[in-house]
Amino acid sequence: MASRGFLLFSMAAHVAFGAESIDLGQLVQRFDGIGGLSGGGGTSRLLVDYPEQYKSEIMDYLFLPNFGASLQICKVEIGGDAQSTDGSEPSHMHSSDDLDFKRGYEWWIMKEAKRRNPNVKLYGLSWAFPGWIGNGTKNPFQNPSILANYTTQWLQGARDVYGLEIDYIGLWNERQYSATYIKFLRKYLDDHDFKNTQIVAADGKERICDDMKEDQSLADTVNLC
């Protein structure tokens, strides 16, 4: 199984802390960058209503290179019409025949991050899903084709409406995963011109590493874990 980094840009081979030295080349996992998260249900909701000067300064401190936090990843919640910790964020598809990419504020956050640093990586992850995805079963993986289309529509909206290319796509925040769906999603993404979007799996579930050892096709599909 190929070695996988955590995310983003690699550091120098050695980092010194006072008299101690850590050889990062000896580590199994590589530290590749620092990111910020807008997710968990409305955690950034108030930001978009701040006066322009203040919200602009906040975004500068977060994403301008070599200034403030200089974040290299912008991870956002894919709204799912459900309470997801601190509130809820609207979905781009309230139903199977609904599609609207003007809802929510995560699009604004990603565009502002990219405006300040064109090299920032973008990452989307669902905390929840509209009930129709799992046909009322609360299991979004029940029909992999429906979920793959739902996820890909979000990527398409990011590209077509906002000019954003999403680098990483996750499955379901801190919940179960489906190897069948992961493989289906990879094929669906490739068939819809998202070959460069990498799959991150599975959020907070280390058991997938054991599954990948036993399933080479799954290991070949997951880009980051």
JSON list of C-alpha atoms in Angstrom, two decimals:
[
{"chain": "A", "resi": 1, "resn": "MET", "atom": "CA", "xyz": [0.00, 0.00, 0.00]},
{"chain": "A", "resi": 2, "resn": "ALA", "atom": "CA", "xyz": [1.39, 3.36, -1.00]},
{"chain": "A", "resi": 3, "resn": "SER", "atom": "CA", "xyz": [2.49, 5.76, 1.71]},
{"chain": "A", "resi": 4, "resn": "ARG", "atom": "CA", "xyz": [0.03, 8.59, 2.30]},
{"chain": "A", "resi": 5, "resn": "GLY", "atom": "CA", "xyz": [0.75, 11.96, 3.84]},
{"chain": "A", "resi": 6, "resn": "PHE", "atom": "CA", "xyz": [-1.66, 13.77, 6.11]},
{"chain": "A", "resi": 7, "resn": "LEU", "atom": "CA", "xyz": [-2.35, 16.81, 3.94]},
{"chain": "A", "resi": 8, "resn": "LEU", "atom": "CA", "xyz": [-0.55, 19.46, 1.98]},
{"chain": "A", "resi": 9, "resn": "PHE", "atom": "CA", "xyz": [2.99, 20.78, 1.91]},
{"chain": "A", "resi": 10, "resn": "SER", "atom": "CA", "xyz": [5.87, 18.83, 3.44]},
{"chain": "A", "resi": 11, "resn": "MET", "atom": "CA", "xyz": [8.25, 20.35, 5.94]},
{"chain": "A", "resi": 12, "resn": "ALA", "atom": "CA", "xyz": [12.02, 20.19, 5.83]},
{"chain": "A", "resi": 13, "resn": "ALA", "atom": "CA", "xyz": [13.59, 16.83, 6.61]},
{"chain": "A", "resi": 14, "resn": "HIS", "atom": "CA", "xyz": [14.74, 17.97, 10.07]},
{"chain": "A", "resi": 15, "resn": "VAL", "atom": "CA", "xyz": [13.14, 20.34, 12.56]},
{"chain": "A", "resi": 16, "resn": "ALA", "atom": "CA", "xyz": [15.07, 21.50, 15.60]},
{"chain": "A", "resi": 17, "resn": "PHE", "atom": "CA", "xyz": [13.48, 22.44, 18.92]},
{"chain": "A", "resi": 18, "resn": "GLY", "atom": "CA", "xyz": [16.15, 23.92, 21.14]},
{"chain": "A", "resi": 19, "resn": "ALA", "atom": "CA", "xyz": [18.68, 21.21, 21.91]},
{"chain": "A", "resi": 20, "resn": "GLU", "atom": "CA", "xyz": [16.43, 18.43, 20.59]},
{"chain": "A", "resi": 21, "resn": "SER", "atom": "CA", "xyz": [16.13, 17.31, 16.98]},
{"chain": "A", "resi": 22, "resn": "ILE", "atom": "CA", "xyz": [13.39, 15.30, 15.32]},
{"chain": "A", "resi": 23, "resn": "ASP", "atom": "CA", "xyz": [14.14, 13.46, 12.10]},
{"chain": "A", "resi": 24, "resn": "LEU", "atom": "CA", "xyz": [10.82, 13.67, 10.23]},
{"chain": "A", "resi": 25, "resn": "GLY", "atom": "CA", "xyz": [12.17, 11.23, 7.68]},
{"chain": "A", "resi": 26, "resn": "GLN", "atom": "CA", "xyz": [11.85, 8.48, 10.28]},
{"chain": "A", "resi": 27, "resn": "LEU", "atom": "CA", "xyz": [8.16, 9.09, 10.90]},
{"chain": "A", "resi": 28, "resn": "VAL", "atom": "CA", "xyz": [5.56, 6.84, 9.32]},
{"chain": "A", "resi": 29, "resn": "GLN", "atom": "CA", "xyz": [3.20, 9.74, 8.69]},
{"chain": "A", "resi": 30, "resn": "ARG", "atom": "CA", "xyz": [4.34, 13.07, 7.31]},
{"chain": "A", "resi": 31, "resn": "PHE", "atom": "CA", "xyz": [3.25, 16.47, 8.62]},
{"chain": "A", "resi": 32, "resn": "ASP", "atom": "CA", "xyz": [2.29, 18.47, 5.56]},
{"chain": "A", "resi": 33, "resn": "GLY", "atom": "CA", "xyz": [0.51, 21.61, 6.68]},
{"chain": "A", "resi": 34, "resn": "ILE", "atom": "CA", "xyz": [-2.01, 23.39, 8.87]},
{"chain": "A", "resi": 35, "resn": "GLY", "atom": "CA", "xyz": [-5.66, 24.03, 8.04]},
{"chain": "A", "resi": 36, "resn": "GLY", "atom": "CA", "xyz": [-8.78, 25.66, 9.37]},
{"chain": "A", "resi": 37, "resn": "LEU", "atom": "CA", "xyz": [-12.30, 24.25, 9.61]},
{"chain": "A", "resi": 38, "resn": "SER", "atom": "CA", "xyz": [-15.64, 25.94, 9.07]},
{"chain": "A", "resi": 39, "resn": "GLY", "atom": "CA", "xyz": [-18.10, 23.24, 10.04]},
{"chain": "A", "resi": 40, "resn": "GLY", "atom": "CA", "xyz": [-20.00, 21.51, 12.76]},
{"chain": "A", "resi": 41, "resn": "GLY", "atom": "CA", "xyz": [-23.19, 23.43, 12.19]},
{"chain": "A", "resi": 42, "resn": "GLY", "atom": "CA", "xyz": [-23.07, 27.19, 11.93]},
{"chain": "A", "resi": 43, "resn": "THR", "atom": "CA", "xyz": [-19.65, 27.78, 13.49]},
{"chain": "A", "resi": 44, "resn": "SER", "atom": "CA", "xyz": [-18.87, 30.55, 10.99]},
{"chain": "A", "resi": 45, "resn": "ARG", "atom": "CA", "xyz": [-22.40, 31.84, 10.49]},
{"chain": "A", "resi": 46, "resn": "LEU", "atom": "CA", "xyz": [-21.89, 35.22, 12.15]},
{"chain": "A", "resi": 47, "resn": "LEU", "atom": "CA", "xyz": [-18.69, 36.02, 10.28]},
{"chain": "A", "resi": 48, "resn": "VAL", "atom": "CA", "xyz": [-20.38, 36.87, 6.99]},
{"chain": "A", "resi": 49, "resn": "ASP", "atom": "CA", "xyz": [-22.49, 39.54, 8.74]},
{"chain": "A", "resi": 50, "resn": "TYR", "atom": "CA", "xyz": [-19.55, 41.39, 10.29]},
{"chain": "A", "resi": 51, "resn": "PRO", "atom": "CA", "xyz": [-18.76, 44.84, 8.90]},
{"chain": "A", "resi": 52, "resn": "GLU", "atom": "CA", "xyz": [-16.64, 44.50, 5.78]},
{"chain": "A", "resi": 53, "resn": "GLN", "atom": "CA", "xyz": [-13.46, 45.84, 7.37]},
{"chain": "A", "resi": 54, "resn": "TYR", "atom": "CA", "xyz": [-13.52, 43.38, 10.25]},
{"chain": "A", "resi": 55, "resn": "LYS", "atom": "CA", "xyz": [-14.39, 40.26, 8.34]},
{"chain": "A", "resi": 56, "resn": "SER", "atom": "CA", "xyz": [-11.77, 41.13, 5.74]},
{"chain": "A", "resi": 57, "resn": "GLU", "atom": "CA", "xyz": [-9.14, 41.52, 8.44]},
{"chain": "A", "resi": 58, "resn": "ILE", "atom": "CA", "xyz": [-10.14, 38.18, 9.97]},
{"chain": "A", "resi": 59, "resn": "MET", "atom": "CA", "xyz": [-9.79, 36.42, 6.62]},
{"chain": "A", "resi": 60, "resn": "ASP", "atom": "CA", "xyz": [-6.42, 38.13, 6.10]},
{"chain": "A", "resi": 61, "resn": "TYR", "atom": "CA", "xyz": [-5.16, 36.81, 9.41]},
{"chain": "A", "resi": 62, "resn": "LEU", "atom": "CA", "xyz": [-6.38, 33.33, 8.53]},
{"chain": "A", "resi": 63, "resn": "PHE", "atom": "CA", "xyz": [-5.28, 32.88, 4.92]},
{"chain": "A", "resi": 64, "resn": "LEU", "atom": "CA", "xyz": [-2.77, 35.49, 3.73]},
{"chain": "A", "resi": 65, "resn": "PRO", "atom": "CA", "xyz": [0.59, 33.73, 3.19]},
{"chain": "A", "resi": 66, "resn": "ASN", "atom": "CA", "xyz": [3.34, 34.66, 5.65]},
{"chain": "A", "resi": 67, "resn": "PHE", "atom": "CA", "xyz": [0.87, 36.65, 7.72]},
{"chain": "A", "resi": 68, "resn": "GLY", "atom": "CA", "xyz": [-1.06, 35.54, 10.78]},
{"chain": "A", "resi": 69, "resn": "ALA", "atom": "CA", "xyz": [-2.06, 31.89, 10.73]},
{"chain": "A", "resi": 70, "resn": "SER", "atom": "CA", "xyz": [-1.18, 31.43, 7.04]},
{"chain": "A", "resi": 71, "resn": "LEU", "atom": "CA", "xyz": [-3.54, 28.45, 6.82]},
{"chain": "A", "resi": 72, "resn": "GLN", "atom": "CA", "xyz": [-2.85, 26.08, 3.95]},
{"chain": "A", "resi": 73, "resn": "ILE", "atom": "CA", "xyz": [-6.15, 24.17, 4.00]},
{"chain": "A", "resi": 74, "resn": "CYS", "atom": "CA", "xyz": [-9.72, 25.46, 4.09]},
{"chain": "A", "resi": 75, "resn": "LYS", "atom": "CA", "xyz": [-12.08, 22.69, 5.15]},
{"chain": "A", "resi": 76, "resn": "VAL", "atom": "CA", "xyz": [-15.80, 23.37, 5.06]},
{"chain": "A", "resi": 77, "resn": "GLU", "atom": "CA", "xyz": [-19.01, 21.58, 5.91]},
{"chain": "A", "resi": 78, "resn": "ILE", "atom": "CA", "xyz": [-21.23, 20.45, 3.07]},
{"chain": "A", "resi": 79, "resn": "GLY", "atom": "CA", "xyz": [-24.58, 21.58, 4.45]},
{"chain": "A", "resi": 80, "resn": "GLY", "atom": "CA", "xyz": [-27.04, 18.78, 5.09]},
{"chain": "A", "resi": 81, "resn": "ASP", "atom": "CA", "xyz": [-30.28, 20.40, 6.32]},
{"chain": "A", "resi": 82, "resn": "ALA", "atom": "CA", "xyz": [-29.77, 18.96, 9.82]},
{"chain": "A", "resi": 83, "resn": "GLN", "atom": "CA", "xyz": [-28.50, 19.96, 13.23]},
{"chain": "A", "resi": 84, "resn": "SER", "atom": "CA", "xyz": [-24.80, 19.15, 13.23]},
{"chain": "A", "resi": 85, "resn": "THR", "atom": "CA", "xyz": [-23.40, 20.07, 16.65]},
{"chain": "A", "resi": 86, "resn": "ASP", "atom": "CA", "xyz": [-23.81, 23.85, 16.92]},
{"chain": "A", "resi": 87, "resn": "GLY", "atom": "CA", "xyz": [-26.55, 24.48, 14.40]},
{"chain": "A", "resi": 88, "resn": "SER", "atom": "CA", "xyz": [-27.54, 23.55, 10.88]},
{"chain": "A", "resi": 89, "resn": "GLU", "atom": "CA", "xyz": [-26.37, 24.46, 7.40]},
{"chain": "A", "resi": 90, "resn": "PRO", "atom": "CA", "xyz": [-28.58, 24.31, 4.29]},
{"chain": "A", "resi": 91, "resn": "SER", "atom": "CA", "xyz": [-28.06, 21.65, 1.69]},
{"chain": "A", "resi": 92, "resn": "HIS", "atom": "CA", "xyz": [-27.59, 22.38, -2.01]},
{"chain": "A", "resi": 93, "resn": "MET", "atom": "CA", "xyz": [-30.26, 19.70, -2.61]},
{"chain": "A", "resi": 94, "resn": "HIS", "atom": "CA", "xyz": [-33.28, 19.79, -0.29]},
{"chain": "A", "resi": 95, "resn": "SER", "atom": "CA", "xyz": [-34.77, 17.02, -2.43]},
{"chain": "A", "resi": 96, "resn": "SER", "atom": "CA", "xyz": [-33.79, 14.90, -5.40]},
{"chain": "A", "resi": 97, "resn": "ASP", "atom": "CA", "xyz": [-35.24, 17.43, -7.87]},
{"chain": "A", "resi": 98, "resn": "ASP", "atom": "CA", "xyz": [-33.89, 20.53, -6.08]},
{"chain": "A", "resi": 99, "resn": "LEU", "atom": "CA", "xyz": [-30.55, 22.20, -6.81]},
{"chain": "A", "resi": 100, "resn": "ASP", "atom": "CA", "xyz": [-29.44, 25.60, -5.50]},
{"chain": "A", "resi": 101, "resn": "PHE", "atom": "CA", "xyz": [-25.83, 26.71, -5.01]},
{"chain": "A", "resi": 102, "resn": "LYS", "atom": "CA", "xyz": [-26.68, 30.11, -3.56]},
{"chain": "A", "resi": 103, "resn": "ARG", "atom": "CA", "xyz": [-27.53, 28.73, -0.12]},
{"chain": "A", "resi": 104, "resn": "GLY", "atom": "CA", "xyz": [-25.19, 29.01, 2.81]},
{"chain": "A", "resi": 105, "resn": "TYR", "atom": "CA", "xyz": [-21.95, 30.87, 3.38]},
{"chain": "A", "resi": 106, "resn": "GLU", "atom": "CA", "xyz": [-19.25, 28.22, 2.93]},
{"chain": "A", "resi": 107, "resn": "TRP", "atom": "CA", "xyz": [-18.91, 29.23, -0.73]},
{"chain": "A", "resi": 108, "resn": "TRP", "atom": "CA", "xyz": [-18.01, 32.75, 0.39]},
{"chain": "A", "resi": 109, "resn": "ILE", "atom": "CA", "xyz": [-15.44, 31.46, 2.85]},
{"chain": "A", "resi": 110, "resn": "MET", "atom": "CA", "xyz": [-13.73, 29.30, 0.22]},
{"chain": "A", "resi": 111, "resn": "LYS", "atom": "CA", "xyz": [-13.68, 32.12, -2.33]},
{"chain": "A", "resi": 112, "resn": "GLU", "atom": "CA", "xyz": [-12.21, 34.56, 0.18]},
{"chain": "A", "resi": 113, "resn": "ALA", "atom": "CA", "xyz": [-9.58, 32.01, 1.21]},
{"chain": "A", "resi": 114, "resn": "LYS", "atom": "CA", "xyz": [-8.60, 31.43, -2.43]},
{"chain": "A", "resi": 115, "resn": "ARG", "atom": "CA", "xyz": [-8.53, 35.15, -3.13]},
{"chain": "A", "resi": 116, "resn": "ARG", "atom": "CA", "xyz": [-5.91, 35.59, -0.44]},
{"chain": "A", "resi": 117, "resn": "ASN", "atom": "CA", "xyz": [-3.93, 32.49, -1.27]},
{"chain": "A", "resi": 118, "resn": "PRO", "atom": "CA", "xyz": [-4.59, 30.83, -4.65]},
{"chain": "A", "resi": 119, "resn": "ASN", "atom": "CA", "xyz": [-2.61, 27.82, -3.45]},
{"chain": "A", "resi": 120, "resn": "VAL", "atom": "CA", "xyz": [-4.83, 27.08, -0.47]},
{"chain": "A", "resi": 121, "resn": "LYS", "atom": "CA", "xyz": [-6.31, 23.57, -0.62]},
{"chain": "A", "resi": 122, "resn": "LEU", "atom": "CA", "xyz": [-10.09, 23.15, -0.37]},
{"chain": "A", "resi": 123, "resn": "TYR", "atom": "CA", "xyz": [-11.76, 20.25, 1.43]},
{"chain": "A", "resi": 124, "resn": "GLY", "atom": "CA", "xyz": [-15.46, 19.43, 1.71]},
{"chain": "A", "resi": 125, "resn": "LEU", "atom": "CA", "xyz": [-17.03, 17.09, 4.27]},
{"chain": "A", "resi": 126, "resn": "SER", "atom": "CA", "xyz": [-20.63, 16.29, 5.19]},
{"chain": "A", "resi": 127, "resn": "TRP", "atom": "CA", "xyz": [-21.78, 16.30, 8.81]},
{"chain": "A", "resi": 128, "resn": "ALA", "atom": "CA", "xyz": [-25.33, 15.32, 7.87]},
{"chain": "A", "resi": 129, "resn": "PHE", "atom": "CA", "xyz": [-27.53, 14.59, 4.87]},
{"chain": "A", "resi": 130, "resn": "PRO", "atom": "CA", "xyz": [-31.10, 15.43, 3.86]},
{"chain": "A", "resi": 131, "resn": "GLY", "atom": "CA", "xyz": [-33.43, 12.57, 4.75]},
{"chain": "A", "resi": 132, "resn": "TRP", "atom": "CA", "xyz": [-34.17, 11.67, 1.13]},
{"chain": "A", "resi": 133, "resn": "ILE", "atom": "CA", "xyz": [-30.54, 10.57, 0.59]},
{"chain": "A", "resi": 134, "resn": "GLY", "atom": "CA", "xyz": [-31.05, 7.45, 2.69]},
{"chain": "A", "resi": 135, "resn": "ASN", "atom": "CA", "xyz": [-34.74, 7.14, 1.84]},
{"chain": "A", "resi": 136, "resn": "GLY", "atom": "CA", "xyz": [-35.64, 7.91, 5.46]},
{"chain": "A", "resi": 137, "resn": "THR", "atom": "CA", "xyz": [-33.36, 5.19, 6.91]},
{"chain": "A", "resi": 138, "resn": "LYS", "atom": "CA", "xyz": [-30.72, 7.61, 8.29]},
{"chain": "A", "resi": 139, "resn": "ASN", "atom": "CA", "xyz": [-28.16, 5.58, 6.35]},
{"chain": "A", "resi": 140, "resn": "PRO", "atom": "CA", "xyz": [-26.80, 7.73, 3.52]},
{"chain": "A", "resi": 141, "resn": "PHE", "atom": "CA", "xyz": [-24.86, 4.78, 2.09]},
{"chain": "A", "resi": 142, "resn": "GLN", "atom": "CA", "xyz": [-28.03, 2.81, 1.36]},
{"chain": "A", "resi": 143, "resn": "ASN", "atom": "CA", "xyz": [-27.89, 3.78, -2.30]},
{"chain": "A", "resi": 144, "resn": "PRO", "atom": "CA", "xyz": [-24.30, 4.62, -3.33]},
{"chain": "A", "resi": 145, "resn": "SER", "atom": "CA", "xyz": [-25.32, 6.11, -6.67]},
{"chain": "A", "resi": 146, "resn": "ILE", "atom": "CA", "xyz": [-27.66, 8.64, -5.04]},
{"chain": "A", "resi": 147, "resn": "LEU", "atom": "CA", "xyz": [-25.05, 9.74, -2.52]},
{"chain": "A", "resi": 148, "resn": "ALA", "atom": "CA", "xyz": [-22.28, 9.90, -5.13]},
{"chain": "A", "resi": 149, "resn": "ASN", "atom": "CA", "xyz": [-24.45, 12.10, -7.32]},
{"chain": "A", "resi": 150, "resn": "TYR", "atom": "CA", "xyz": [-25.32, 14.34, -4.35]},
{"chain": "A", "resi": 151, "resn": "THR", "atom": "CA", "xyz": [-21.64, 14.80, -3.49]},
{"chain": "A", "resi": 152, "resn": "THR", "atom": "CA", "xyz": [-20.59, 15.32, -7.09]},
{"chain": "A", "resi": 153, "resn": "GLN", "atom": "CA", "xyz": [-23.30, 17.93, -7.60]},
{"chain": "A", "resi": 154, "resn": "TRP", "atom": "CA", "xyz": [-21.75, 19.94, -4.76]},
{"chain": "A", "resi": 155, "resn": "LEU", "atom": "CA", "xyz": [-18.34, 19.71, -6.45]},
{"chain": "A", "resi": 156, "resn": "GLN", "atom": "CA", "xyz": [-19.91, 20.74, -9.76]},
{"chain": "A", "resi": 157, "resn": "GLY", "atom": "CA", "xyz": [-21.55, 23.75, -8.17]},
{"chain": "A", "resi": 158, "resn": "ALA", "atom": "CA", "xyz": [-18.26, 24.81, -6.62]},
{"chain": "A", "resi": 159, "resn": "ARG", "atom": "CA", "xyz": [-16.62, 24.63, -10.03]},
{"chain": "A", "resi": 160, "resn": "ASP", "atom": "CA", "xyz": [-19.34, 26.05, -12.29]},
{"chain": "A", "resi": 161, "resn": "VAL", "atom": "CA", "xyz": [-20.82, 28.75, -10.04]},
{"chain": "A", "resi": 162, "resn": "TYR", "atom": "CA", "xyz": [-17.81, 29.85, -7.98]},
{"chain": "A", "resi": 163, "resn": "GLY", "atom": "CA", "xyz": [-14.79, 28.78, -10.01]},
{"chain": "A", "resi": 164, "resn": "LEU", "atom": "CA", "xyz": [-13.54, 26.61, -7.14]},
{"chain": "A", "resi": 165, "resn": "GLU", "atom": "CA", "xyz": [-11.76, 23.29, -7.59]},
{"chain": "A", "resi": 166, "resn": "ILE", "atom": "CA", "xyz": [-12.16, 21.10, -4.51]},
{"chain": "A", "resi": 167, "resn": "ASP", "atom": "CA", "xyz": [-8.96, 19.22, -3.71]},
{"chain": "A", "resi": 168, "resn": "TYR", "atom": "CA", "xyz": [-10.30, 16.80, -1.08]},
{"chain": "A", "resi": 169, "resn": "ILE", "atom": "CA", "xyz": [-13.69, 15.26, -0.44]},
{"chain": "A", "resi": 170, "resn": "GLY", "atom": "CA", "xyz": [-14.63, 13.36, 2.71]},
{"chain": "A", "resi": 171, "resn": "LEU", "atom": "CA", "xyz": [-17.42, 10.91, 3.54]},
{"chain": "A", "resi": 172, "resn": "TRP", "atom": "CA", "xyz": [-19.33, 11.56, 6.79]},
{"chain": "A", "resi": 173, "resn": "ASN", "atom": "CA", "xyz": [-17.93, 13.38, 9.81]},
{"chain": "A", "resi": 174, "resn": "GLU", "atom": "CA", "xyz": [-17.04, 11.00, 12.66]},
{"chain": "A", "resi": 175, "resn": "ARG", "atom": "CA", "xyz": [-19.49, 8.36, 11.46]},
{"chain": "A", "resi": 176, "resn": "GLN", "atom": "CA", "xyz": [-19.49, 4.97, 9.82]},
{"chain": "A", "resi": 177, "resn": "TYR", "atom": "CA", "xyz": [-18.13, 4.45, 6.33]},
{"chain": "A", "resi": 178, "resn": "SER", "atom": "CA", "xyz": [-18.89, 2.16, 3.42]},
{"chain": "A", "resi": 179, "resn": "ALA", "atom": "CA", "xyz": [-16.10, 0.62, 1.37]},
{"chain": "A", "resi": 180, "resn": "THR", "atom": "CA", "xyz": [-18.61, 0.00, -1.39]},
{"chain": "A", "resi": 181, "resn": "TYR", "atom": "CA", "xyz": [-19.52, 3.67, -1.48]},
{"chain": "A", "resi": 182, "resn": "ILE", "atom": "CA", "xyz": [-15.89, 4.81, -1.44]},
{"chain": "A", "resi": 183, "resn": "LYS", "atom": "CA", "xyz": [-15.15, 2.74, -4.54]},
{"chain": "A", "resi": 184, "resn": "PHE", "atom": "CA", "xyz": [-18.35, 3.89, -6.22]},
{"chain": "A", "resi": 185, "resn": "LEU", "atom": "CA", "xyz": [-17.55, 7.53, -5.43]},
{"chain": "A", "resi": 186, "resn": "ARG", "atom": "CA", "xyz": [-14.09, 7.26, -7.00]},
{"chain": "A", "resi": 187, "resn": "LYS", "atom": "CA", "xyz": [-15.53, 5.92, -10.23]},
{"chain": "A", "resi": 188, "resn": "TYR", "atom": "CA", "xyz": [-18.30, 8.55, -10.21]},
{"chain": "A", "resi": 189, "resn": "LEU", "atom": "CA", "xyz": [-15.81, 11.36, -9.68]},
{"chain": "A", "resi": 190, "resn": "ASP", "atom": "CA", "xyz": [-13.58, 10.08, -12.48]},
{"chain": "A", "resi": 191, "resn": "ASP", "atom": "CA", "xyz": [-16.53, 9.74, -14.86]},
{"chain": "A", "resi": 192, "resn": "HIS", "atom": "CA", "xyz": [-17.59, 13.33, -14.15]},
{"chain": "A", "resi": 193, "resn": "ASP", "atom": "CA", "xyz": [-14.20, 14.99, -14.67]},
{"chain": "A", "resi": 194, "resn": "PHE", "atom": "CA", "xyz": [-13.12, 15.14, -11.03]},
{"chain": "A", "resi": 195, "resn": "LYS", "atom": "CA", "xyz": [-10.11, 12.86, -11.32]},
{"chain": "A", "resi": 196, "resn": "ASN", "atom": "CA", "xyz": [-7.96, 15.29, -9.34]},
{"chain": "A", "resi": 197, "resn": "THR", "atom": "CA", "xyz": [-10.29, 15.41, -6.34]},
{"chain": "A", "resi": 198, "resn": "GLN", "atom": "CA", "xyz": [-8.87, 13.10, -3.69]},
{"chain": "A", "resi": 199, "resn": "ILE", "atom": "CA", "xyz": [-10.94, 11.01, -1.31]},
{"chain": "A", "resi": 200, "resn": "VAL", "atom": "CA", "xyz": [-10.28, 11.29, 2.44]},
{"chain": "A", "resi": 201, "resn": "ALA", "atom": "CA", "xyz": [-11.49, 8.28, 4.45]},
{"chain": "A", "resi": 202, "resn": "ALA", "atom": "CA", "xyz": [-12.62, 7.65, 6.93]},
{"chain": "A", "resi": 203, "resn": "ASP", "atom": "CA", "xyz": [-13.14, 10.57, 9.25]},
{"chain": "A", "resi": 204, "resn": "GLY", "atom": "CA", "xyz": [-12.06, 9.49, 12.72]},
{"chain": "A", "resi": 205, "resn": "LYS", "atom": "CA", "xyz": [-12.41, 5.79, 11.94]},
{"chain": "A", "resi": 206, "resn": "GLU", "atom": "CA", "xyz": [-9.01, 4.10, 12.10]},
{"chain": "A", "resi": 207, "resn": "ARG", "atom": "CA", "xyz": [-10.51, 0.69, 11.33]},
{"chain": "A", "resi": 208, "resn": "ILE", "atom": "CA", "xyz": [-10.39, 1.58, 7.66]},
{"chain": "A", "resi": 209, "resn": "CYS", "atom": "CA", "xyz": [-6.63, 1.05, 7.77]},
{"chain": "A", "resi": 210, "resn": "ASP", "atom": "CA", "xyz": [-7.21, -2.62, 8.60]},
{"chain": "A", "resi": 211, "resn": "ASP", "atom": "CA", "xyz": [-9.81, -2.86, 5.84]},
{"chain": "A", "resi": 212, "resn": "MET", "atom": "CA", "xyz": [-7.37, -1.37, 3.36]},
{"chain": "A", "resi": 213, "resn": "LYS", "atom": "CA", "xyz": [-4.78, -4.01, 4.25]},
{"chain": "A", "resi": 214, "resn": "GLU", "atom": "CA", "xyz": [-7.29, -6.68, 3.33]},
{"chain": "A", "resi": 215, "resn": "ASP", "atom": "CA", "xyz": [-8.78, -4.96, 0.30]},
{"chain": "A", "resi": 216, "resn": "GLN", "atom": "CA", "xyz": [-6.28, -3.70, -2.27]},
{"chain": "A", "resi": 217, "resn": "SER", "atom": "CA", "xyz": [-8.96, -2.07, -4.41]},
{"chain": "A", "resi": 218, "resn": "LEU", "atom": "CA", "xyz": [-10.03, 0.00, -1.39]},
{"chain": "A", "resi": 219, "resn": "ALA", "atom": "CA", "xyz": [-6.42, 0.91, -0.66]},
{"chain": "A", "resi": 220, "resn": "ASP", "atom": "CA", "xyz": [-6.01, 2.04, -4.25]},
{"chain": "A", "resi": 221, "resn": "THR", "atom": "CA", "xyz": [-9.12, 4.23, -3.98]},
{"chain": "A", "resi": 222, "resn": "VAL", "atom": "CA", "xyz": [-8.45, 6.08, -0.71]},
{"chain": "A", "resi": 223, "resn": "ASN", "atom": "CA", "xyz": [-5.98, 8.92, -1.16]},
{"chain": "A", "resi": 224, "resn": "LEU", "atom": "CA", "xyz": [-5.75, 10.18, 2.42]},
{"chain": "A", "resi": 225, "resn": "CYS", "atom": "CA", "xyz": [-6.71, 8.62, 5.72]}
]
